[in-house]
Amino acid sequence: YGIGDIRDGSDQRLALFLKSKIVGLNPCNVEMLFKIIKQFGYHGRQGCGVGAVEMACWDLCGKAMNVPVWQLLGGKYRDKIRLYADTPEDRDPAVELEKLKNRMTVHGFTWLKMDLGIHQISNQEEGLVNNKYWNENGGGVRNWYMGRPYDNGGYTDYWKQDHPFTQVQITDKGLEEIAGIVENVRNAVGTEIPLSVDHFGHIDMNQIIRLGKAVDKYRLAWLEDCVAWYYTDQLKEITRALETPTCTGEDIYMLGGMLGGFKKLIDERAVDIVQPDLVSAGGILETKKIGDYAEEAGIPMALHANSTPVAWMAN
């Protein structure tokens, strides 16, 4: 047997329904099996079934041949790899700061990621424009931040709108508040620790550029998922406007394929860093292909992992 894993917010049936497509075939012919089932995956969480089956086949193949999977993929490149850890968000910046420091002092991480966005200033006066409308009409900025996007279930809830369509803007006062949060963290962790940020909220390209410029001086490692990954032209404009690196990819399925996959982002140089989640991207070999293709273009890859330790070890 081989072990595979799906992602958070998905369903094991996305993997189980592929059984009828591959029963009776040799599981060690992993790439052939992948080409049979890849049509049943898609972007977002919809690719995780294909990724789970693919990594399970590699695991099975490695056990059958009594070699590690990395040996089957061409051999080892390194004996250790640097890890970054995301930090559970909190509306109170002081609490989030303590959690970040705990990642370093207790867990020993040398690279950190924090959430940073309009949700952290949504309850402050004059920090945002057009904020109250969403909070008063269901599924607003605060609900999205606190992890309760399904509370109201309205079709036009804030969290269901693509970034360009909310018309939420940040005031200069709001930018000062957000920059202050970053400054406090940077002062606490020092300059030797790379610090990445994520979760800006559903704000458009212009607001992201304003926010990015406000925090450029703190030398962040990357700004993650500034707008939806399929807005290639907007990501390119954001990337050109900022000194801080941009990063996206956790919801993208495959190197190529429908909507361009990672290939379009890389060819257009729309981001500085690609970030596939191995489960969503199509599995182990497809993620290696993404990394190889990006490397040829001079673009680094940071792997995203949001599953159990099974998928984490596959990453």
Coordinates of C-alpha atoms in Angstrom, one line a residue:
Y1 CA 0.0 0.0 0.0
G2 CA 0.9 3.6 -0.4
I3 CA -0.2 6.6 1.7
G4 CA -1.5 9.9 0.2
D5 CA -3.3 12.9 1.7
I6 CA -5.8 15.5 0.7
R7 CA -5.9 19.1 1.9
D8 CA -7.7 21.2 4.5
G9 CA -11.2 22.2 3.4
S10 CA -11.6 19.3 0.9
D11 CA -13.1 15.8 0.9
Q12 CA -11.6 12.3 0.6
R13 CA -14.1 11.5 -2.0
L14 CA -12.1 13.6 -4.4
A15 CA -9.5 10.9 -4.2
L16 CA -11.7 7.8 -3.8
F17 CA -13.8 8.4 -6.9
L18 CA -10.6 7.9 -9.0
K19 CA -10.5 4.2 -8.1
S20 CA -12.4 3.1 -11.1
K21 CA -9.9 4.8 -13.4
I22 CA -6.8 3.0 -12.2
V23 CA -7.7 -0.4 -10.6
G24 CA -5.8 -3.1 -12.5
L25 CA -3.0 -0.9 -13.6
N26 CA 0.6 -1.0 -12.3
P27 CA 0.9 1.6 -9.5
C28 CA 4.6 2.0 -10.2
N29 CA 3.9 3.6 -13.5
V30 CA 3.2 6.8 -11.7
E31 CA 3.4 9.3 -14.5
M32 CA 1.2 7.2 -16.8
L33 CA -1.4 6.9 -14.0
F34 CA -1.2 10.7 -13.4
K35 CA -1.9 11.4 -17.1
I36 CA -5.0 9.2 -16.8
I37 CA -6.5 10.9 -13.8
K38 CA -5.2 14.5 -14.2
Q39 CA -8.3 15.5 -16.1
F40 CA -10.3 15.0 -12.9
G41 CA -8.4 17.7 -11.0
Y42 CA -8.7 21.5 -11.1
H43 CA -7.6 24.6 -9.3
G44 CA -8.2 25.3 -5.7
R45 CA -9.0 22.3 -3.5
Q46 CA -10.3 20.3 -6.5
G47 CA -6.8 19.0 -7.4
C48 CA -6.2 17.4 -4.1
G49 CA -7.7 14.0 -5.0
V50 CA -5.3 13.6 -7.9
G51 CA -2.4 14.8 -5.8
A52 CA -3.3 12.3 -3.0
V53 CA -3.4 9.3 -5.4
E54 CA -0.2 10.4 -7.1
M55 CA 1.8 10.7 -3.9
A56 CA 0.3 7.4 -2.7
C57 CA 1.6 5.7 -5.8
W58 CA 5.0 7.1 -5.3
D59 CA 5.0 5.8 -1.7
L60 CA 3.9 2.4 -2.9
C61 CA 6.6 2.3 -5.6
G62 CA 9.3 3.3 -3.1
K63 CA 8.3 0.6 -0.8
A64 CA 8.2 -2.0 -3.6
M65 CA 11.7 -1.1 -4.7
N66 CA 13.0 -0.4 -1.2
V67 CA 14.3 3.1 -2.1
P68 CA 13.2 6.6 -1.0
V69 CA 11.0 8.4 -3.4
W70 CA 13.6 11.1 -3.9
Q71 CA 15.9 8.4 -5.3
L72 CA 13.2 7.6 -7.9
L73 CA 13.0 11.3 -8.9
G74 CA 16.7 11.6 -9.7
G75 CA 18.5 11.5 -6.3
K76 CA 19.2 13.7 -3.3
Y77 CA 20.1 17.4 -3.7
R78 CA 20.5 18.3 0.0
D79 CA 20.7 16.9 3.5
K80 CA 18.6 19.5 5.2
I81 CA 16.1 22.2 4.2
R82 CA 15.1 25.4 5.8
L83 CA 11.6 25.7 7.1
Y84 CA 9.3 28.6 7.7
A85 CA 6.3 28.5 10.0
D86 CA 3.0 30.4 9.7
T87 CA 1.7 31.9 12.9
P88 CA -1.9 31.7 14.1
E89 CA -3.4 35.1 13.6
D90 CA -4.9 37.2 16.3
R91 CA -6.7 40.5 16.3
D92 CA -4.5 41.8 19.1
P93 CA -1.0 42.5 17.5
A94 CA 0.6 42.0 20.9
V95 CA -0.7 38.4 21.1
E96 CA 0.4 37.7 17.5
L97 CA 3.8 39.1 18.3
E98 CA 4.2 36.7 21.3
K99 CA 3.2 33.8 19.0
L100 CA 5.8 34.8 16.5
K101 CA 8.5 35.0 19.2
N102 CA 7.4 31.6 20.5
R103 CA 8.1 30.1 17.0
M104 CA 11.7 31.1 17.3
T105 CA 12.5 30.6 21.0
V106 CA 10.5 27.4 21.5
H107 CA 10.3 25.7 18.2
G108 CA 13.5 26.9 16.7
F109 CA 12.3 28.2 13.3
T110 CA 14.6 30.6 11.5
W111 CA 12.0 31.9 9.0
L112 CA 8.6 33.3 10.0
K113 CA 5.3 34.1 8.4
M114 CA 2.5 36.3 9.8
D115 CA -0.9 37.5 8.7
L116 CA -1.2 41.1 7.9
G117 CA -4.2 42.9 6.5
I118 CA -7.2 45.1 6.8
H119 CA -9.0 42.7 9.2
Q120 CA -6.6 43.8 11.9
I121 CA -7.8 47.4 11.6
S122 CA -11.4 46.8 10.6
N123 CA -12.7 47.8 14.1
Q124 CA -10.7 51.1 14.2
E125 CA -12.2 54.4 13.2
E126 CA -11.2 55.9 9.9
G127 CA -8.9 53.0 9.0
L128 CA -10.9 51.8 6.0
V129 CA -13.3 53.1 3.4
N130 CA -16.5 51.1 2.7
N131 CA -15.9 48.7 5.5
K132 CA -19.1 49.0 7.5
Y133 CA -21.3 48.2 4.5
W134 CA -19.9 44.7 4.3
N135 CA -20.0 44.1 8.1
E136 CA -23.7 45.2 8.2
N137 CA -24.8 43.1 5.2
G138 CA -23.4 39.7 6.2
G139 CA -20.1 37.9 5.9
G140 CA -18.0 41.0 6.4
V141 CA -14.3 41.8 7.0
R142 CA -14.4 40.8 10.6
N143 CA -16.2 37.5 10.0
W144 CA -13.7 36.6 7.3
Y145 CA -10.8 37.3 9.6
M146 CA -12.2 35.4 12.6
G147 CA -12.6 32.2 10.5
R148 CA -16.4 32.4 10.3
P149 CA -17.1 33.0 6.6
Y150 CA -20.2 30.7 6.6
D151 CA -22.1 32.5 9.4
N152 CA -24.4 34.3 7.1
G153 CA -24.1 32.5 3.8
G154 CA -25.2 35.4 1.6
Y155 CA -24.2 35.1 -2.1
T156 CA -22.7 38.6 -2.0
D157 CA -20.8 38.3 1.3
Y158 CA -17.5 40.1 1.4
W159 CA -15.3 37.0 1.5
K160 CA -17.0 35.6 -1.7
Q161 CA -16.0 38.6 -3.8
D162 CA -12.9 38.6 -5.9
H163 CA -10.4 41.3 -4.8
P164 CA -11.3 44.0 -7.4
F165 CA -15.0 44.0 -6.6
T166 CA -15.3 45.0 -2.9
Q167 CA -14.2 48.6 -3.2
V168 CA -12.8 48.5 0.3
Q169 CA -9.9 51.0 0.5
I170 CA -7.3 51.8 3.1
T171 CA -6.9 55.3 4.5
D172 CA -3.5 56.8 5.3
K173 CA -4.3 56.3 8.9
G174 CA -5.0 52.6 8.2
L175 CA -1.7 52.3 6.4
E176 CA 0.1 53.7 9.4
E177 CA -1.6 51.2 11.7
I178 CA -0.6 48.3 9.5
A179 CA 3.0 49.5 9.1
G180 CA 3.2 49.9 12.9
I181 CA 2.2 46.2 13.3
V182 CA 5.1 45.2 11.0
E183 CA 7.5 47.5 12.7
N184 CA 6.8 46.0 16.1
V185 CA 7.3 42.5 14.8
R186 CA 10.5 43.4 13.0
N187 CA 11.9 45.1 16.1
A188 CA 11.1 42.0 18.1
V189 CA 12.5 39.3 15.7
G190 CA 15.4 41.3 14.3
T191 CA 16.7 41.7 10.8
E192 CA 18.3 38.2 10.5
I193 CA 14.9 36.5 10.5
P194 CA 13.1 36.5 7.1
L195 CA 9.5 37.5 7.7
S196 CA 6.8 36.7 5.1
V197 CA 3.2 38.1 5.2
D198 CA -0.2 36.8 4.0
H199 CA -3.9 37.4 4.2
F200 CA -4.3 41.1 3.2
G201 CA -8.1 40.8 2.7
H202 CA -10.2 41.3 -0.4
I203 CA -8.8 44.6 -1.6
D204 CA -7.9 45.5 -5.1
M205 CA -4.6 46.0 -6.9
N206 CA -4.3 49.7 -6.1
Q207 CA -4.7 49.1 -2.3
I208 CA -2.2 46.3 -2.3
I209 CA 0.3 48.5 -4.0
R210 CA -0.3 51.2 -1.4
L211 CA 0.0 48.7 1.4
G212 CA 3.1 47.1 -0.1
K213 CA 4.9 50.5 -0.4
A214 CA 4.0 51.3 3.2
V215 CA 5.9 48.1 4.4
D216 CA 8.7 48.0 1.8
K217 CA 11.2 49.5 4.2
Y218 CA 10.8 46.5 6.6
R219 CA 12.4 44.2 4.0
L220 CA 9.7 41.5 4.1
A221 CA 10.6 38.1 2.5
W222 CA 7.4 38.1 0.5
L223 CA 3.8 39.4 0.1
E224 CA 1.6 36.3 -0.4
D225 CA -1.6 36.1 -2.5
C226 CA -2.0 39.8 -3.0
V227 CA -4.8 39.2 -5.4
A228 CA -6.3 36.0 -6.9
W229 CA -3.6 34.0 -8.7
Y230 CA -5.5 34.1 -12.1
Y231 CA -5.2 37.8 -12.4
T232 CA -1.8 37.5 -14.0
D233 CA -1.7 41.0 -15.4
Q234 CA -2.6 42.5 -12.0
L235 CA 0.0 40.4 -10.2
K236 CA 2.6 41.5 -12.7
E237 CA 1.8 45.2 -12.1
I238 CA 1.9 44.7 -8.3
T239 CA 5.3 42.9 -8.7
R240 CA 6.7 45.7 -10.8
A241 CA 5.5 48.4 -8.4
L242 CA 7.0 47.0 -5.2
E243 CA 10.5 46.3 -3.9
T244 CA 9.2 43.5 -1.7
P245 CA 9.0 40.1 -3.5
T246 CA 5.5 38.8 -4.4
C247 CA 4.4 35.2 -4.0
T248 CA 1.5 33.0 -5.0
G249 CA 0.5 29.5 -6.0
E250 CA -1.2 27.4 -3.2
D251 CA -4.4 27.1 -5.3
I252 CA -2.9 26.4 -8.7
Y253 CA -3.2 23.0 -10.4
M254 CA -0.3 21.8 -12.5
L255 CA 2.5 23.5 -14.4
G256 CA 0.3 24.1 -17.5
G257 CA -3.2 23.2 -18.4
M258 CA -6.4 25.3 -18.0
L259 CA -6.0 29.0 -17.1
G260 CA -2.3 28.6 -17.7
G261 CA -1.3 27.1 -14.4
F262 CA 2.1 28.0 -13.1
K263 CA 3.6 28.3 -16.6
K264 CA 1.7 31.5 -17.4
L265 CA 2.8 33.1 -14.1
I266 CA 6.4 32.1 -14.7
D267 CA 6.5 33.1 -18.4
E268 CA 4.9 36.4 -17.6
R269 CA 7.2 36.9 -14.6
A270 CA 4.1 37.9 -12.7
V271 CA 5.5 37.0 -9.3
D272 CA 8.9 36.8 -7.7
I273 CA 8.3 33.4 -6.0
V274 CA 6.1 30.5 -6.8
Q275 CA 4.4 28.6 -4.0
P276 CA 2.7 25.4 -5.0
D277 CA 0.9 23.2 -2.4
L278 CA 2.0 19.7 -3.5
V279 CA -1.5 18.3 -2.9
S280 CA -3.3 20.9 -5.0
A281 CA -0.6 21.2 -7.6
G282 CA -1.0 17.5 -8.8
G283 CA 1.4 15.6 -6.6
I284 CA 5.1 15.0 -6.2
L285 CA 6.4 14.8 -9.7
E286 CA 4.3 17.7 -11.0
T287 CA 5.6 19.9 -8.1
K288 CA 9.1 19.0 -9.1
K289 CA 8.4 20.0 -12.7
I290 CA 7.0 23.3 -11.4
G291 CA 10.1 24.0 -9.4
D292 CA 12.4 23.0 -12.3
Y293 CA 10.6 25.2 -14.7
A294 CA 10.7 28.2 -12.3
E295 CA 14.4 27.7 -11.6
E296 CA 15.2 27.9 -15.3
A297 CA 13.4 31.3 -15.3
G298 CA 15.4 32.4 -12.2
I299 CA 12.3 32.2 -9.9
P300 CA 12.6 30.4 -6.6
M301 CA 10.0 28.1 -5.1
A302 CA 8.7 28.0 -1.5
L303 CA 6.5 25.0 -0.8
H304 CA 3.1 25.5 0.8
A305 CA 1.9 22.8 3.2
N306 CA -1.6 22.8 4.7
S307 CA -2.4 19.2 5.4
T308 CA -1.4 16.4 7.7
P309 CA 2.2 15.3 8.2
V310 CA 1.7 12.8 5.3
A311 CA 1.6 15.6 2.7
W312 CA 4.1 17.6 4.6
M313 CA 6.7 14.8 4.3
A314 CA 5.8 14.5 0.6
N315 CA 6.6 18.2 0.3

